[in-house]
Coordinates of C-alpha atoms and ligand atoms in Angstrom, one line a residue:
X1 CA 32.8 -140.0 189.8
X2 CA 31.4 -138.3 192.8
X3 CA 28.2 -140.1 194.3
X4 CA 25.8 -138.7 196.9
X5 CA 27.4 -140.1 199.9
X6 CA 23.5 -140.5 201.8
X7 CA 21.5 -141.5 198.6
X8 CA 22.0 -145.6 199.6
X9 CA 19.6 -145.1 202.4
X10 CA 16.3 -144.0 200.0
X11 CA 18.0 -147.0 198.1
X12 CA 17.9 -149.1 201.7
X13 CA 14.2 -148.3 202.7
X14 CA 12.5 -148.9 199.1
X15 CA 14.0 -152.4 199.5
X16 CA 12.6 -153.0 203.2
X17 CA 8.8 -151.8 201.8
X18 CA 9.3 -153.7 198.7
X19 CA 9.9 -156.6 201.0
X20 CA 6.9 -155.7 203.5
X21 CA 9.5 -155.1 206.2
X22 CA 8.9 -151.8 206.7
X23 CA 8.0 -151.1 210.3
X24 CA 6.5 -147.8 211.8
X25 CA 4.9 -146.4 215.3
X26 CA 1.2 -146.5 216.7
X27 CA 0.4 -144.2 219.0
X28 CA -0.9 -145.2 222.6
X29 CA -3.3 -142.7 224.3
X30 CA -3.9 -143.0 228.2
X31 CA -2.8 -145.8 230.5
X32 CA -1.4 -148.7 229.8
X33 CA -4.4 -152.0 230.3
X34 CA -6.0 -154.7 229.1
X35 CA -7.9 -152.2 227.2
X36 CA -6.0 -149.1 225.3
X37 CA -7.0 -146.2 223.0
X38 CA -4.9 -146.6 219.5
X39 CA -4.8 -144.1 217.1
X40 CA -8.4 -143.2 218.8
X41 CA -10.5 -146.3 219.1
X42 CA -10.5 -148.7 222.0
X43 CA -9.1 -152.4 221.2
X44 CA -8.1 -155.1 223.3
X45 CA -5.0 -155.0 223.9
X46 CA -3.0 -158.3 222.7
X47 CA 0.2 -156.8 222.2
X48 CA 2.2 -155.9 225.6
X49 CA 4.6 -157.0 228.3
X50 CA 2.9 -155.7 230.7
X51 CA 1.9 -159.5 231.7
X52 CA 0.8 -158.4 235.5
X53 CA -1.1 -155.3 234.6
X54 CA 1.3 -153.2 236.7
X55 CA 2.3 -150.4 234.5
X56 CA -0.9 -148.6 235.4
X57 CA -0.9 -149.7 238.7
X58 CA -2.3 -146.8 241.1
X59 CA 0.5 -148.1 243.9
X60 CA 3.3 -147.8 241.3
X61 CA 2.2 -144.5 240.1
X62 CA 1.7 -143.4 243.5
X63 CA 5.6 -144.6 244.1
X64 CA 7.1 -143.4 241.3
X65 CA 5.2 -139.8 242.1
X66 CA 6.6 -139.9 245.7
X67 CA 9.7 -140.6 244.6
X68 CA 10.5 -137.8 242.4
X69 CA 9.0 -135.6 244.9
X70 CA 11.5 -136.5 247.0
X71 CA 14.6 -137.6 244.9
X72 CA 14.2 -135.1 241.8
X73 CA 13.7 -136.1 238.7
X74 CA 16.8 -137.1 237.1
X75 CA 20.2 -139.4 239.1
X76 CA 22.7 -136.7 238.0
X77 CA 25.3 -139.1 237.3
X78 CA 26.7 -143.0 237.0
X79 CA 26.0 -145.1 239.9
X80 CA 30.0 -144.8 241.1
X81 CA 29.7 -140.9 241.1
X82 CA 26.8 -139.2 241.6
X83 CA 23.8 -141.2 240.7
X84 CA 23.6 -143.6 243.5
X85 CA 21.3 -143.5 246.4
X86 CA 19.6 -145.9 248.7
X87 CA 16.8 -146.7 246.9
X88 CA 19.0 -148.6 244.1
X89 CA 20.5 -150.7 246.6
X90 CA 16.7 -151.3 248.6
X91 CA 15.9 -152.4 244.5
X92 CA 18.7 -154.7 243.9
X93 CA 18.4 -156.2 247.6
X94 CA 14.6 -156.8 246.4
X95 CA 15.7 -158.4 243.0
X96 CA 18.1 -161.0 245.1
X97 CA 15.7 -161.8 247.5
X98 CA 13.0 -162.7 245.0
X99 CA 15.4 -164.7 242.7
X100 CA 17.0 -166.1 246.2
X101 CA 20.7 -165.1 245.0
X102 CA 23.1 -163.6 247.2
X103 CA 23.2 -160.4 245.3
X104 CA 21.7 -158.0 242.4
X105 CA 22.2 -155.1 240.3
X106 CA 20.5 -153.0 238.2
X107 CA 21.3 -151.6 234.8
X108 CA 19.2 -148.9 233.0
X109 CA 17.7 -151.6 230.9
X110 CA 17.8 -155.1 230.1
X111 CA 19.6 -154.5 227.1
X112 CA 22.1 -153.0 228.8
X113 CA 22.4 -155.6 231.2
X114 CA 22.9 -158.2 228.8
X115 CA 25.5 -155.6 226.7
X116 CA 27.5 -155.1 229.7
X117 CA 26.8 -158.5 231.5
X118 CA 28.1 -160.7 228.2
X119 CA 31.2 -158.1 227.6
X120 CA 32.5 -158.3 231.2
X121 CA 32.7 -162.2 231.0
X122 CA 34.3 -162.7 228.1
X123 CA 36.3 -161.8 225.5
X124 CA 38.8 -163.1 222.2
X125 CA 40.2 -166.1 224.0
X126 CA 36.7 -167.4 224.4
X127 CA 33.7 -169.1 223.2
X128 CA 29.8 -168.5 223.1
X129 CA 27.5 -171.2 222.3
X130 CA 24.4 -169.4 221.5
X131 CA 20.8 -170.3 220.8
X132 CA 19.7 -169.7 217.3
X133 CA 16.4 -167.6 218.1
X134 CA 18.2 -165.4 221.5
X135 CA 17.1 -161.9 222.1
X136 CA 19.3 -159.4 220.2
X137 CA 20.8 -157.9 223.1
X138 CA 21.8 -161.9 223.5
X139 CA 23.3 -162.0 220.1
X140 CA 24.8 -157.9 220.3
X141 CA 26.3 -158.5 223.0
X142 CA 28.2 -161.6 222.0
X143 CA 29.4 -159.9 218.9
X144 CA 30.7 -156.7 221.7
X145 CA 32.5 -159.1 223.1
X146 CA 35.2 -160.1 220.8
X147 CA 34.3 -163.8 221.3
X148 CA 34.1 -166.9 219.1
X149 CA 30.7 -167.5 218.9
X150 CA 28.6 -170.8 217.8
X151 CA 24.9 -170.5 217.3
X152 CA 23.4 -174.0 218.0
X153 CA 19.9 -174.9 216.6
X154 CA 16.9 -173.8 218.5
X155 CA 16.7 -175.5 221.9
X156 CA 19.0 -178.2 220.7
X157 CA 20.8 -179.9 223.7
X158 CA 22.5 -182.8 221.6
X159 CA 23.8 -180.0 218.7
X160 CA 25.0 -178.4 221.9
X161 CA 26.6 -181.1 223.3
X162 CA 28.2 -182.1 219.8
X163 CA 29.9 -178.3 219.6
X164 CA 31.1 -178.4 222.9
X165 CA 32.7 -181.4 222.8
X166 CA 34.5 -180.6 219.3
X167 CA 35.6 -176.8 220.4
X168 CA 35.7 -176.5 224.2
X169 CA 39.5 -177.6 224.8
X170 CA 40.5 -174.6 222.3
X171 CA 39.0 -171.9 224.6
X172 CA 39.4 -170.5 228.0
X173 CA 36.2 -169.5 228.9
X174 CA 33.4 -170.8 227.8
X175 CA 29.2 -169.2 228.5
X176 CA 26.4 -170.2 227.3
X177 CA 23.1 -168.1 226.5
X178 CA 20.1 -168.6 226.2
X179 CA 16.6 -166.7 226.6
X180 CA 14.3 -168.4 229.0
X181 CA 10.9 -167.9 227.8
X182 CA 11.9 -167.0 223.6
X183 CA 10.0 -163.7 223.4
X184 CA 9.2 -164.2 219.8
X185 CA 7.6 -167.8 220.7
X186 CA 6.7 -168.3 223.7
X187 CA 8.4 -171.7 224.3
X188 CA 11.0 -172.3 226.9
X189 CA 14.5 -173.2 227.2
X190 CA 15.7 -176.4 228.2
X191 CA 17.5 -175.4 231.5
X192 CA 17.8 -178.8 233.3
X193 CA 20.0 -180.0 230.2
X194 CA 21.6 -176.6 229.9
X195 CA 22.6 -176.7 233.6
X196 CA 23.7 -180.3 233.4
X197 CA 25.9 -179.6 229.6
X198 CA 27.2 -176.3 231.2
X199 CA 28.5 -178.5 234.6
X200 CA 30.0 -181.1 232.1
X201 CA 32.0 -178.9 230.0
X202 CA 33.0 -176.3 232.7
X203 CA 30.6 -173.7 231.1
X204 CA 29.3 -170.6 232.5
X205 CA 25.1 -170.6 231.7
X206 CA 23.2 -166.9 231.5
X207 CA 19.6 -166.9 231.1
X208 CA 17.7 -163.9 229.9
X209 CA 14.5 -164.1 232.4
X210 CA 12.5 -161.3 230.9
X211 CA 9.3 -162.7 229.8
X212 CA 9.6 -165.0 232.9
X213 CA 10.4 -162.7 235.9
X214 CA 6.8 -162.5 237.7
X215 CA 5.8 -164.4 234.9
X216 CA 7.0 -168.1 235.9
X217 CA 7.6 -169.9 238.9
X218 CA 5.5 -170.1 242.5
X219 CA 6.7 -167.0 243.8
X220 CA 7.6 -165.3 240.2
X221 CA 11.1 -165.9 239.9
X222 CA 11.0 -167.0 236.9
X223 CA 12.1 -170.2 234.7
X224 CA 14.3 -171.0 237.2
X225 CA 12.0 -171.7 239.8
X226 CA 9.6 -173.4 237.4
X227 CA 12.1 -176.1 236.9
X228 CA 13.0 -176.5 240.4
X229 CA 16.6 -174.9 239.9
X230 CA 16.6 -172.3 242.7
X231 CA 20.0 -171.9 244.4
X232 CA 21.9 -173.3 241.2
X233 CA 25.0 -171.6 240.2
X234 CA 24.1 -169.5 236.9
X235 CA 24.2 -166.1 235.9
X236 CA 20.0 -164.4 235.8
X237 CA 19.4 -161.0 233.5
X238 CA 15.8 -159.7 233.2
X239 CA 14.1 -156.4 233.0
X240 CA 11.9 -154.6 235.0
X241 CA 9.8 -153.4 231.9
X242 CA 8.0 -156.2 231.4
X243 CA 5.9 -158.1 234.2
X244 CA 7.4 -155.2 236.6
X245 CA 5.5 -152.6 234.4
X246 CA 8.9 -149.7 234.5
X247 CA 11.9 -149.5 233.1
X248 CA 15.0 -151.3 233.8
X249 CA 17.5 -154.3 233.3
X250 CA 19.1 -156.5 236.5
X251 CA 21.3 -159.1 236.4
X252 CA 20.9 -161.7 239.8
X253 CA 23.8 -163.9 240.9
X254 CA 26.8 -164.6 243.8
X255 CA 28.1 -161.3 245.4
X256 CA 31.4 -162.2 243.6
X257 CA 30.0 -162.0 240.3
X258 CA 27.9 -159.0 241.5
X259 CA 30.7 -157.0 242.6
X260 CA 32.8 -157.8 239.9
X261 CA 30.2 -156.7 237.3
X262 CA 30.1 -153.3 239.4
X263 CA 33.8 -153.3 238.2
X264 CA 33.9 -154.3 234.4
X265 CA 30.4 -153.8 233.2
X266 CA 30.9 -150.8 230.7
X267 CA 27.2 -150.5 230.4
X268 CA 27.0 -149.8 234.0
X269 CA 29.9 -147.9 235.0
X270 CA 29.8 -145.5 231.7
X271 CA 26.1 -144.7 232.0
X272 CA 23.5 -142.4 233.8
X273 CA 21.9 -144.5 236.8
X274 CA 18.4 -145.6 236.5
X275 CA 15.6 -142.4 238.0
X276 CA 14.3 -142.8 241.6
X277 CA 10.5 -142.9 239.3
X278 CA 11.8 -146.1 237.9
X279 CA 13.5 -147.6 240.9
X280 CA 10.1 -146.7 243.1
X281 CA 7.9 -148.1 240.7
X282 CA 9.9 -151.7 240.0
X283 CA 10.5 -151.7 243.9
X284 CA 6.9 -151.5 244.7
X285 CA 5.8 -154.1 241.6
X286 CA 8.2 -156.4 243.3
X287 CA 6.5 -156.5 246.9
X288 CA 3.1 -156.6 244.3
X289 CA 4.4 -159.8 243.1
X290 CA 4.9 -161.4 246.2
X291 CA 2.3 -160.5 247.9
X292 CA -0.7 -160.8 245.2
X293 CA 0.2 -164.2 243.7
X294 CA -3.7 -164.3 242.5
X295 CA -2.5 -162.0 239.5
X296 CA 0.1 -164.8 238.1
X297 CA -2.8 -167.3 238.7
X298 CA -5.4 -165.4 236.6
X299 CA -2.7 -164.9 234.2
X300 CA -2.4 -168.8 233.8
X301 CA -6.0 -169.0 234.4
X302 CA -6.3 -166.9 231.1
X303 CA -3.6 -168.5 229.3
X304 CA -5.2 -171.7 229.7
X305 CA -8.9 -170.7 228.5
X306 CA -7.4 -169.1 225.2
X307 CA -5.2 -172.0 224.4
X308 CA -8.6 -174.5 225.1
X309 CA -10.9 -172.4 222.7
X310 CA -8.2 -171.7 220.2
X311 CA -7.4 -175.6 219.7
X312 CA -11.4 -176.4 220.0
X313 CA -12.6 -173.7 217.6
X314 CA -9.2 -172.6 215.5
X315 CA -7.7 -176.0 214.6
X316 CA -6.3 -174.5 211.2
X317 CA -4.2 -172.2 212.9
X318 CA -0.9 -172.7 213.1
X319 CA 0.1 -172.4 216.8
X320 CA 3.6 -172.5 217.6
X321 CA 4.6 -174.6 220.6
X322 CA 4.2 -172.2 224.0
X323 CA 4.5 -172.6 227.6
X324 CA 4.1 -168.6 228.7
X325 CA 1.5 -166.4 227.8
X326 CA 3.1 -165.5 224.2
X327 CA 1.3 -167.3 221.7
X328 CA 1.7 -166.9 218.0
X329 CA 0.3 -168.5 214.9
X330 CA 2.6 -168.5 211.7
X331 CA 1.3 -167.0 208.3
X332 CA 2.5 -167.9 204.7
X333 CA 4.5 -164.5 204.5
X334 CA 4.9 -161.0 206.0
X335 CA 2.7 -159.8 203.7
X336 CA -0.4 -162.1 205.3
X337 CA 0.6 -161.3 208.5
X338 CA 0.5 -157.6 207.9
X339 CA -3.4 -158.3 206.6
X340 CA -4.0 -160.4 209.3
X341 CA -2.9 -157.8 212.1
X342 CA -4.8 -155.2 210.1
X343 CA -8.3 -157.2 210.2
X344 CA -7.9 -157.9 213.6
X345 CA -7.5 -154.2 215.0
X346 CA -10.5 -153.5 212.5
X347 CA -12.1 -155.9 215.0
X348 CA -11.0 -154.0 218.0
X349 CA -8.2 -156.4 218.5
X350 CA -4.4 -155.3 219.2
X351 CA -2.0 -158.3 218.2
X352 CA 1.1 -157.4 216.3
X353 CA 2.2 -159.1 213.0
X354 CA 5.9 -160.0 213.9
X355 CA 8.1 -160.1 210.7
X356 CA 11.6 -160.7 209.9
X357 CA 14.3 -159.8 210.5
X358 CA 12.6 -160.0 214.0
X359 CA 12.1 -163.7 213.6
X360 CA 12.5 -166.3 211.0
X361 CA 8.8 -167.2 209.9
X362 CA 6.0 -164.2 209.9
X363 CA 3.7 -164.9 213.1
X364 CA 0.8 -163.0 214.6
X365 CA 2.0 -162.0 218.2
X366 CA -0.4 -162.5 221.2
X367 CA 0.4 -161.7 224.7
X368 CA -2.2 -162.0 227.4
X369 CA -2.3 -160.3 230.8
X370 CA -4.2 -161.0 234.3
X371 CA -6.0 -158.1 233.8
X372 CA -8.3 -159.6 230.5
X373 CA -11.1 -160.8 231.1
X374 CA -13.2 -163.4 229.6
X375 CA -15.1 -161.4 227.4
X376 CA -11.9 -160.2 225.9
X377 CA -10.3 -163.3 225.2
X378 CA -13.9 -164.4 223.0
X379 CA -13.9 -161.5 221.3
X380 CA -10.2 -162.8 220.6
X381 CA -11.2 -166.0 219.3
X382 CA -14.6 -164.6 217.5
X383 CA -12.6 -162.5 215.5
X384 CA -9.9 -164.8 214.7
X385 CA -12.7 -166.8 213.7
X386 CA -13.9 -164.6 210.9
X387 CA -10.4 -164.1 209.4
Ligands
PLP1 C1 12.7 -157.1 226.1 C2 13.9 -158.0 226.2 C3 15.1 -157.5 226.6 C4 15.4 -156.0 226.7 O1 14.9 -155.5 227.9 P1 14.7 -153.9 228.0 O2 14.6 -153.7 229.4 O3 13.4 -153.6 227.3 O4 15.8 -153.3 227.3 C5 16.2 -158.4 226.7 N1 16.0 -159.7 226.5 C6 14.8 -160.2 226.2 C7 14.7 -161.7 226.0 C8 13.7 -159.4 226.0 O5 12.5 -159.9 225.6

């Protein structure tokens, strides 16, 4: 019998819309803000990374502009032929200096990074301890690597400990990873207990900083700062397409583990280096950050005002533990959350439903900004309200 060696994939997507897992686009017009146009009309916009405001930032347009006036449009090439120039390095000294590690680099995205980060430091005689709900270019690029690898129960330091203590002596290397802030909760990883389990059982720790990088911390370091870990020996990923409003992954660290990722990381080495428009723009967001730390307090400021009026007026909903500006609510089923996301852009409102395979549970998605204001975050609440 001869079968139609494509027909599985019609097969494949009637299951994911029977399911209510099918996703598609929206189209964005304009600049990215507080405010956008979607498909047309103006809503309030609940559903981006851009925690800062930055990526319509006049100075980071104005960089990025300059940049490919001067540097062209394109790198040409890899970093270690013809791609490199000094900007990249003015970038990654700028990345060390605000996460106080000896040295940087950047990848052309954070998935990347964590790809070619996770590959270069280990392999088959080793073990991965992994949280349950990591990013996945976490969980990808523990599967790349050809490692044994253990999920461990969400945030769980004593299931962690138990694993570790059972397997460790079988393996030579041994990394943990974890995100920092969970992008699809908004809750935090327990790095003072991470730090401490990864010293006890010779571990190596990475933490995925991307919600947290100008996000967290006094100065915007991140999760690291916030706990009072500066100067600690880990390995630091993030992105610069979040809170640094362009495009772009980094990992922070010790010049040896720098250097030696310049070396091994595939993801670097095999790849086009990142464009002097992205470079310019995360280079000038990072000076932004340390020199206007009023944004990250509005940001907080905000965060704090919507979680007040939420629990005073929304006690019903179901608000999942947070300490960044993601918060979600969890619905019965995909299906609700799909209806819920759709009444609130019919109320002007932007706040994705987040299904699985994304996540576990099916949540509505909210990310606030410095840039809302007030007004936006009632009209928020209001419409919640009438849902
Ligand atoms: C967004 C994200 C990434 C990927 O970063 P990009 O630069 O968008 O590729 C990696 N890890 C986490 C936790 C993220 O939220």
């Amino acid at each position: 019998m001869r079968t139609e060696p494509y027909a599985w994939i019609e097969e494949s997507l009637a299951t994911i819309h029977r399911a209510d897992w099918y996703r598609s686009v929206q189209k964005i017009h304009g600049l990215p803000g507080a405010t956008v146009l979607l498909e047309g009309r103006e809503v309030i916009n609940f559903a981006s990374n851009d925690y800062l405001g930055l990526a319509g930032d006049q100075r980071l347009i104005a960089a990025a502009t300059m940049a490919i006036q001067e540097l062209g449009t394109g790198s040409t090439g890899s970093r270690l032929l013809s791609g490199h120039r000094e900007l990249h390095r003015e970038l990654e000294r700028a990345i060390a200096s605000l996460k106080q590690t000896e040295d940087a680099i950047v990848f052309s995205s954070g998935y990347l990074a964590n790809l070619g980060t996770i590959t270069a430091l280990v392999g088959k005689r080793d073990l991965i301890l992994s949280d349950q709900y990591n990013h996945s270019s976490l969980k990808n690029g523990a599967i790349l690597s050809g490692a044994t690898i253990i999920e461990y129960p969400h945030c769980d330091v004593e299931a962690l400990r138990t694993k570790l203590s059972q397997q460790r002596q079988n393996y030579r290397r041994c990394l943990i990873i974890t995100d920092s802030v969970f992008s699809m909760d908004g809750d935090l990883c327990p790095l003072p207990a991470l730090l401490e389990i990864a010293d006890e059982f010779s571990c190596m720790l990475l933490i995925d900083e991307a919600h947290a990088t100008g996000v967290l911390g006094n100065t915007g370091a991140g999760c690291i700062e916030h706990f009072g870990c500066t100067g600690r020996q880990l390995i630091q990923i993030g992105t610069l397409s979040k809170a640094l409003g362009s495009l772009g992954g980094y990992v922070a660290g010790s010049t040896a583990m720098i250097d030696f990722l310049r070396n091994r990381a595939p993801t670097w080495i095999y790849t086009t280096a990142l464009s002097p428009a992205d470079v310019a723009a995360a280079l000038t967001a990072i000076k932004i950050i340390q020199q206007e730390p009023q944004r990250r307090i509005q940001l907080w400021q905000n965060v704090a005002q919507l979680k007040q009026v939420m629990q005073q007026q929304l006690p019903k909903l179901k608000l999942l533990s947070s300490s960044s500006p993601i918060l979600c609510f969890q619905l019965p089923s995909a299906a609700d959350a799909l209806k819920v996301g759709q009444q609130l852009k019919s109320a002007d409102i932007f706040a994705p439903a987040i299904r699985p395979p994304t996540v576990p549970t099916s949540r509505i998605r909210i990310s606030l900004m410095a840039t809302h204001e007030s007004t936006h975050i009632d009209k928020l609440v209001k419409a919640l309200s009438s849902i």
